[in-house]
Amino acid sequence: MKNIITYSLPQQNINSNQYYCDIKFLADETLFYGEKNLRQVIKDFTNYISANKFETLRNIEEYILEALIIGVLWGVYSNNAKLLTKTNEKILLRLLSLRENEGKMKIYADIIRGFFSTIFLTQKSDDEIDVSFLNFKKLKGWLIASGEFNEETKRFSNWESYFKILPEEELVNILKSLINYGKWFKNKSEQVVGKYTSNVESFLQKQNHTHKFKEDIIFTGRQRIEYHLNMVGAEILNRAYKNDFFKTKNKKLLVPICMRYNDEKQCKATVAEEGYICRHCTKECNVNKLSEMGTRFGFEVLIIQHGSSAFKDKDVKYGEVGIVGVACLLNLLEGGFAARRLNLVPQCIILDYCGCKKHWDNNGIITDINMRKLKEVLDIKE
C-alpha cells in the first residue's frame, strides 16, 4: 500500500471505484442544498450578470459551486484576512509579479515570498470577522496575495460587482447564507468523503511545519474541507462540461510529472510546445500506458511540469479543444476554471493520492489514477 500523505482515494481497496460513487452522492446532495436554499440568490445574481453582459451565462450548477466556494473560503480564511494590512498585501503582490519571471528572479522571489507569506498570511485573528462588503473584499485580497487562488478570485469578481450594488442589509443576509452553506458542507462532506482525507489533520499537525518559510506554506497548509471542496467541485465541473467535451474533435490528456516511473534524469520524454511527449522508454510507466492508450483511441498525452504551465493564452474557440487535466486534489478547481477561461472544454481526473517531490515527499511517490474513470470521461468503450 502506498504511503498516504494527506488523502487516498483507494483507501484499503485495490482501486478508487467506491470513491467515485461517494462523490456523486455528495455532489447531488450539495447541489440539492444549494438549489433549495439559494435559489433566489442565484437567480438574482445570474440576472445581474445577463443584464450587464459580463459573460455568457454558464450552467446554474457552476454558480451554485461559486457560492459554495465563497462560503467555504470565508470560513477558512476570513480571520486571516482580517489581520493582513494593505502594506503587507502590496509586498506579497509585488513578489508574485516578480516570480512571473523565469530563472534566478523567480527563485529569489519565491524564497522571499515564503518568508513573508509565513509572517503575513498565517496569522489568524481570535475575534470573529464581521460579515460585510468590506470584509468580503479583504478576503478576496488575502486570497489573491497568497497566490494560490488565482482562478477562484477571478470568479469572485462578478460577485463583488453584484454585492456592491446591494443595500448593506441585503448583502449581509446573502453572505451569511453562503457562509451557512459552507458550514453545512463541512459537516456533510466529512460524513460522506471524510474517510478519504483522514490523514490531512495529522499532516497539518506533524509535517506542515517543514514548509514554514517556504513559498508553498499556504498550499500545503490547506484544510480538510478544501480537499472536499475540490472533490465536489471537480464532479460538478465534469458534469457541466461533459456533453461539450464529447463534441470536441481535439482531445488532450494532461498528466503531471509525478506519474512518471523514472525521474527527470532517466525519463526520455522530449520537449514539445505544450509540455513533454512520452517516448515509451519504460513499459511499466503509467505515462507510457496512457500514451499507448492515446494512440489507440485518438487523444494526445502531454506531461506537464507544473499546473501553471498547462495553460497558454492562445486564441482558441470554445468547443474546439477538450482537455482532461490530471492533478492532485488541491489543484482541481484552479485548473478547471483556468481551462474554461481560456475557452478549453475541461474535464478533471483526480490522482488517487499525492506524492510529488515539490510539495509532498522528498523522494517522490509515483502516482496513479482510476483507469475506469478515465475511460468514462473519454467515452472509451472496450
Short mmCIF file of N, CA and C in Angstrom, two decimals, residues 280-364:
data_model
loop_
_atom_site.label_atom_id
_atom_site.label_comp_id
_atom_site.label_asym_id
_atom_site.label_seq_id
_atom_site.Cartn_x
_atom_site.Cartn_y
_atom_site.Cartn_z
N HIS A 280 8.14 6.36 -24.51
CA HIS A 280 7.94 4.93 -24.23
C HIS A 280 9.23 4.22 -23.80
N CYS A 281 9.98 4.87 -22.92
CA CYS A 281 11.26 4.28 -22.51
C CYS A 281 11.09 3.16 -21.49
N THR A 282 9.96 3.16 -20.77
CA THR A 282 9.78 2.17 -19.71
C THR A 282 8.36 1.60 -19.78
N LYS A 283 8.27 0.31 -19.96
CA LYS A 283 6.99 -0.36 -20.18
C LYS A 283 6.03 -0.15 -19.01
N GLU A 284 6.54 -0.25 -17.76
CA GLU A 284 5.66 -0.19 -16.59
C GLU A 284 5.29 1.24 -16.18
N CYS A 285 5.78 2.24 -16.88
CA CYS A 285 5.48 3.64 -16.55
C CYS A 285 4.01 3.94 -16.83
N ASN A 286 3.36 4.60 -15.88
CA ASN A 286 1.95 4.95 -16.04
C ASN A 286 1.72 5.88 -17.23
N VAL A 287 2.66 6.79 -17.45
CA VAL A 287 2.52 7.72 -18.58
C VAL A 287 2.65 6.97 -19.90
N ASN A 288 3.54 6.01 -19.95
CA ASN A 288 3.67 5.18 -21.15
C ASN A 288 2.36 4.46 -21.47
N LYS A 289 1.73 3.90 -20.44
CA LYS A 289 0.47 3.18 -20.64
C LYS A 289 -0.62 4.12 -21.16
N LEU A 290 -0.66 5.34 -20.61
CA LEU A 290 -1.65 6.31 -21.05
C LEU A 290 -1.37 6.77 -22.48
N SER A 291 -0.10 6.94 -22.81
CA SER A 291 0.28 7.36 -24.16
C SER A 291 -0.10 6.31 -25.19
N GLU A 292 0.11 5.04 -24.84
CA GLU A 292 -0.29 3.96 -25.75
C GLU A 292 -1.81 3.95 -25.93
N MET A 293 -2.54 4.22 -24.84
CA MET A 293 -3.99 4.30 -24.94
C MET A 293 -4.40 5.47 -25.84
N GLY A 294 -3.69 6.59 -25.70
CA GLY A 294 -3.97 7.75 -26.53
C GLY A 294 -3.80 7.47 -28.01
N THR A 295 -2.75 6.71 -28.34
CA THR A 295 -2.52 6.33 -29.73
C THR A 295 -3.67 5.47 -30.26
N ARG A 296 -4.17 4.58 -29.42
CA ARG A 296 -5.25 3.68 -29.83
C ARG A 296 -6.58 4.41 -30.00
N PHE A 297 -6.84 5.38 -29.11
CA PHE A 297 -8.18 5.97 -29.08
C PHE A 297 -8.22 7.44 -29.51
N GLY A 298 -7.11 7.96 -30.00
CA GLY A 298 -7.16 9.26 -30.65
C GLY A 298 -7.11 10.48 -29.75
N PHE A 299 -6.38 10.43 -28.66
CA PHE A 299 -6.16 11.63 -27.86
C PHE A 299 -4.67 11.79 -27.58
N GLU A 300 -4.25 13.04 -27.42
CA GLU A 300 -2.84 13.35 -27.20
C GLU A 300 -2.55 13.36 -25.70
N VAL A 301 -1.38 12.85 -25.32
CA VAL A 301 -0.96 12.85 -23.92
C VAL A 301 0.24 13.77 -23.76
N LEU A 302 0.12 14.72 -22.85
CA LEU A 302 1.20 15.68 -22.59
C LEU A 302 1.58 15.61 -21.12
N ILE A 303 2.88 15.57 -20.86
CA ILE A 303 3.38 15.61 -19.48
C ILE A 303 3.61 17.07 -19.12
N ILE A 304 3.01 17.50 -18.01
CA ILE A 304 3.09 18.89 -17.59
C ILE A 304 3.93 18.99 -16.33
N GLN A 305 4.92 19.89 -16.34
CA GLN A 305 5.80 20.02 -15.17
C GLN A 305 5.09 20.66 -13.99
N HIS A 306 4.25 21.64 -14.27
CA HIS A 306 3.55 22.35 -13.19
C HIS A 306 2.21 22.81 -13.72
N GLY A 307 1.23 22.87 -12.82
CA GLY A 307 -0.12 23.25 -13.23
C GLY A 307 -0.18 24.57 -13.97
N SER A 308 0.65 25.54 -13.55
CA SER A 308 0.62 26.85 -14.18
C SER A 308 1.13 26.83 -15.61
N SER A 309 1.89 25.77 -15.97
CA SER A 309 2.42 25.68 -17.33
C SER A 309 1.47 24.96 -18.28
N ALA A 310 0.36 24.48 -17.75
CA ALA A 310 -0.56 23.68 -18.56
C ALA A 310 -1.38 24.52 -19.52
N PHE A 311 -1.59 25.79 -19.20
CA PHE A 311 -2.50 26.61 -19.99
C PHE A 311 -1.77 27.83 -20.55
N LYS A 312 -1.80 27.95 -21.84
CA LYS A 312 -1.18 29.07 -22.52
C LYS A 312 -2.29 29.95 -23.10
N ASP A 313 -2.05 31.25 -23.07
CA ASP A 313 -3.04 32.18 -23.61
C ASP A 313 -3.03 32.11 -25.14
N LYS A 314 -3.84 31.21 -25.68
CA LYS A 314 -3.93 31.04 -27.12
C LYS A 314 -5.33 31.40 -27.59
N ASP A 315 -5.42 31.73 -28.85
CA ASP A 315 -6.72 32.08 -29.43
C ASP A 315 -7.44 30.80 -29.83
N VAL A 316 -8.21 30.27 -28.89
CA VAL A 316 -8.94 29.02 -29.12
C VAL A 316 -10.43 29.31 -29.06
N LYS A 317 -11.17 28.80 -30.01
CA LYS A 317 -12.62 28.93 -30.00
C LYS A 317 -13.20 27.85 -29.10
N TYR A 318 -14.12 28.26 -28.22
CA TYR A 318 -14.71 27.29 -27.30
C TYR A 318 -15.38 26.17 -28.08
N GLY A 319 -15.09 24.95 -27.66
CA GLY A 319 -15.67 23.78 -28.30
C GLY A 319 -14.71 23.05 -29.22
N GLU A 320 -13.56 23.68 -29.51
CA GLU A 320 -12.58 23.05 -30.40
C GLU A 320 -11.69 22.05 -29.67
N VAL A 321 -11.20 22.43 -28.50
CA VAL A 321 -10.22 21.62 -27.77
C VAL A 321 -10.77 21.19 -26.42
N GLY A 322 -10.75 19.90 -26.18
CA GLY A 322 -11.13 19.37 -24.88
C GLY A 322 -9.90 18.86 -24.15
N ILE A 323 -9.80 19.17 -22.88
CA ILE A 323 -8.65 18.69 -22.11
C ILE A 323 -9.13 17.92 -20.88
N VAL A 324 -8.41 16.86 -20.58
CA VAL A 324 -8.61 16.14 -19.33
C VAL A 324 -7.39 16.43 -18.47
N GLY A 325 -7.58 17.19 -17.43
CA GLY A 325 -6.48 17.54 -16.54
C GLY A 325 -6.39 16.56 -15.39
N VAL A 326 -5.24 15.91 -15.26
CA VAL A 326 -4.98 15.01 -14.14
C VAL A 326 -4.18 15.78 -13.11
N ALA A 327 -4.66 15.81 -11.87
CA ALA A 327 -3.97 16.60 -10.84
C ALA A 327 -4.32 16.08 -9.46
N CYS A 328 -3.51 16.48 -8.49
CA CYS A 328 -3.86 16.16 -7.11
C CYS A 328 -5.01 17.07 -6.68
N LEU A 329 -5.67 16.70 -5.61
CA LEU A 329 -6.93 17.33 -5.23
C LEU A 329 -6.88 18.86 -5.18
N LEU A 330 -5.85 19.42 -4.59
CA LEU A 330 -5.85 20.85 -4.33
C LEU A 330 -5.66 21.71 -5.58
N ASN A 331 -5.39 21.09 -6.72
CA ASN A 331 -5.21 21.84 -7.97
C ASN A 331 -6.41 21.76 -8.90
N LEU A 332 -7.44 21.04 -8.51
CA LEU A 332 -8.53 20.73 -9.45
C LEU A 332 -9.37 21.95 -9.84
N LEU A 333 -9.86 22.69 -8.85
CA LEU A 333 -10.70 23.84 -9.16
C LEU A 333 -9.92 24.89 -9.94
N GLU A 334 -8.72 25.16 -9.49
CA GLU A 334 -7.87 26.15 -10.16
C GLU A 334 -7.69 25.77 -11.63
N GLY A 335 -7.38 24.51 -11.88
CA GLY A 335 -7.16 24.06 -13.25
C GLY A 335 -8.41 24.07 -14.10
N GLY A 336 -9.53 23.64 -13.53
CA GLY A 336 -10.79 23.62 -14.27
C GLY A 336 -11.25 25.00 -14.67
N PHE A 337 -11.17 25.95 -13.73
CA PHE A 337 -11.58 27.32 -14.02
C PHE A 337 -10.64 27.97 -15.05
N ALA A 338 -9.33 27.69 -14.92
CA ALA A 338 -8.36 28.26 -15.87
C ALA A 338 -8.63 27.76 -17.28
N ALA A 339 -8.87 26.47 -17.40
CA ALA A 339 -9.14 25.90 -18.72
C ALA A 339 -10.36 26.54 -19.37
N ARG A 340 -11.42 26.67 -18.60
CA ARG A 340 -12.66 27.25 -19.14
C ARG A 340 -12.46 28.71 -19.52
N ARG A 341 -11.70 29.44 -18.72
CA ARG A 341 -11.45 30.86 -19.02
C ARG A 341 -10.72 31.02 -20.35
N LEU A 342 -9.90 30.02 -20.70
CA LEU A 342 -9.13 30.07 -21.94
C LEU A 342 -9.85 29.36 -23.09
N ASN A 343 -11.16 29.14 -22.90
CA ASN A 343 -12.02 28.55 -23.95
C ASN A 343 -11.72 27.09 -24.24
N LEU A 344 -11.05 26.40 -23.33
CA LEU A 344 -10.88 24.96 -23.44
C LEU A 344 -12.06 24.30 -22.74
N VAL A 345 -12.41 23.10 -23.17
CA VAL A 345 -13.53 22.38 -22.54
C VAL A 345 -12.93 21.39 -21.54
N PRO A 346 -13.11 21.63 -20.24
CA PRO A 346 -12.37 20.84 -19.25
C PRO A 346 -13.10 19.62 -18.70
N GLN A 347 -12.29 18.63 -18.37
CA GLN A 347 -12.70 17.50 -17.54
C GLN A 347 -11.55 17.26 -16.56
N CYS A 348 -11.87 16.73 -15.39
CA CYS A 348 -10.86 16.53 -14.35
C CYS A 348 -10.77 15.06 -13.95
N ILE A 349 -9.55 14.61 -13.72
CA ILE A 349 -9.31 13.29 -13.13
C ILE A 349 -8.39 13.50 -11.93
N ILE A 350 -8.79 12.96 -10.79
CA ILE A 350 -8.01 13.15 -9.57
C ILE A 350 -6.94 12.07 -9.45
N LEU A 351 -5.72 12.47 -9.11
CA LEU A 351 -4.72 11.48 -8.73
C LEU A 351 -5.24 10.71 -7.53
N ASP A 352 -5.05 9.42 -7.52
CA ASP A 352 -5.54 8.60 -6.40
C ASP A 352 -4.91 8.99 -5.07
N TYR A 353 -3.75 9.60 -5.12
CA TYR A 353 -3.04 10.06 -3.92
C TYR A 353 -1.99 11.06 -4.39
N CYS A 354 -1.48 11.88 -3.49
CA CYS A 354 -0.45 12.84 -3.87
C CYS A 354 0.94 12.27 -3.59
N GLY A 355 1.97 12.85 -4.22
CA GLY A 355 3.30 12.31 -3.99
C GLY A 355 4.43 13.04 -4.68
N CYS A 356 4.19 14.25 -5.20
CA CYS A 356 5.26 14.93 -5.92
C CYS A 356 6.36 15.41 -4.97
N LYS A 357 7.57 15.52 -5.52
CA LYS A 357 8.72 15.96 -4.73
C LYS A 357 8.59 17.41 -4.30
N LYS A 358 7.98 18.22 -5.13
CA LYS A 358 7.92 19.66 -4.87
C LYS A 358 7.19 19.98 -3.58
N HIS A 359 6.10 19.26 -3.31
CA HIS A 359 5.27 19.60 -2.16
C HIS A 359 5.17 18.52 -1.09
N TRP A 360 5.19 17.25 -1.48
CA TRP A 360 4.69 16.23 -0.56
C TRP A 360 5.69 15.19 -0.09
N ASP A 361 6.65 14.82 -0.89
CA ASP A 361 7.56 13.75 -0.49
C ASP A 361 8.95 14.01 -1.08
N ASN A 362 9.96 14.02 -0.24
CA ASN A 362 11.31 14.35 -0.69
C ASN A 362 11.82 13.41 -1.78
N ASN A 363 11.43 12.15 -1.70
CA ASN A 363 11.88 11.17 -2.68
C ASN A 363 10.93 11.05 -3.87
N GLY A 364 9.71 11.49 -3.66
CA GLY A 364 8.70 11.38 -4.71
C GLY A 364 8.02 10.02 -4.70
#
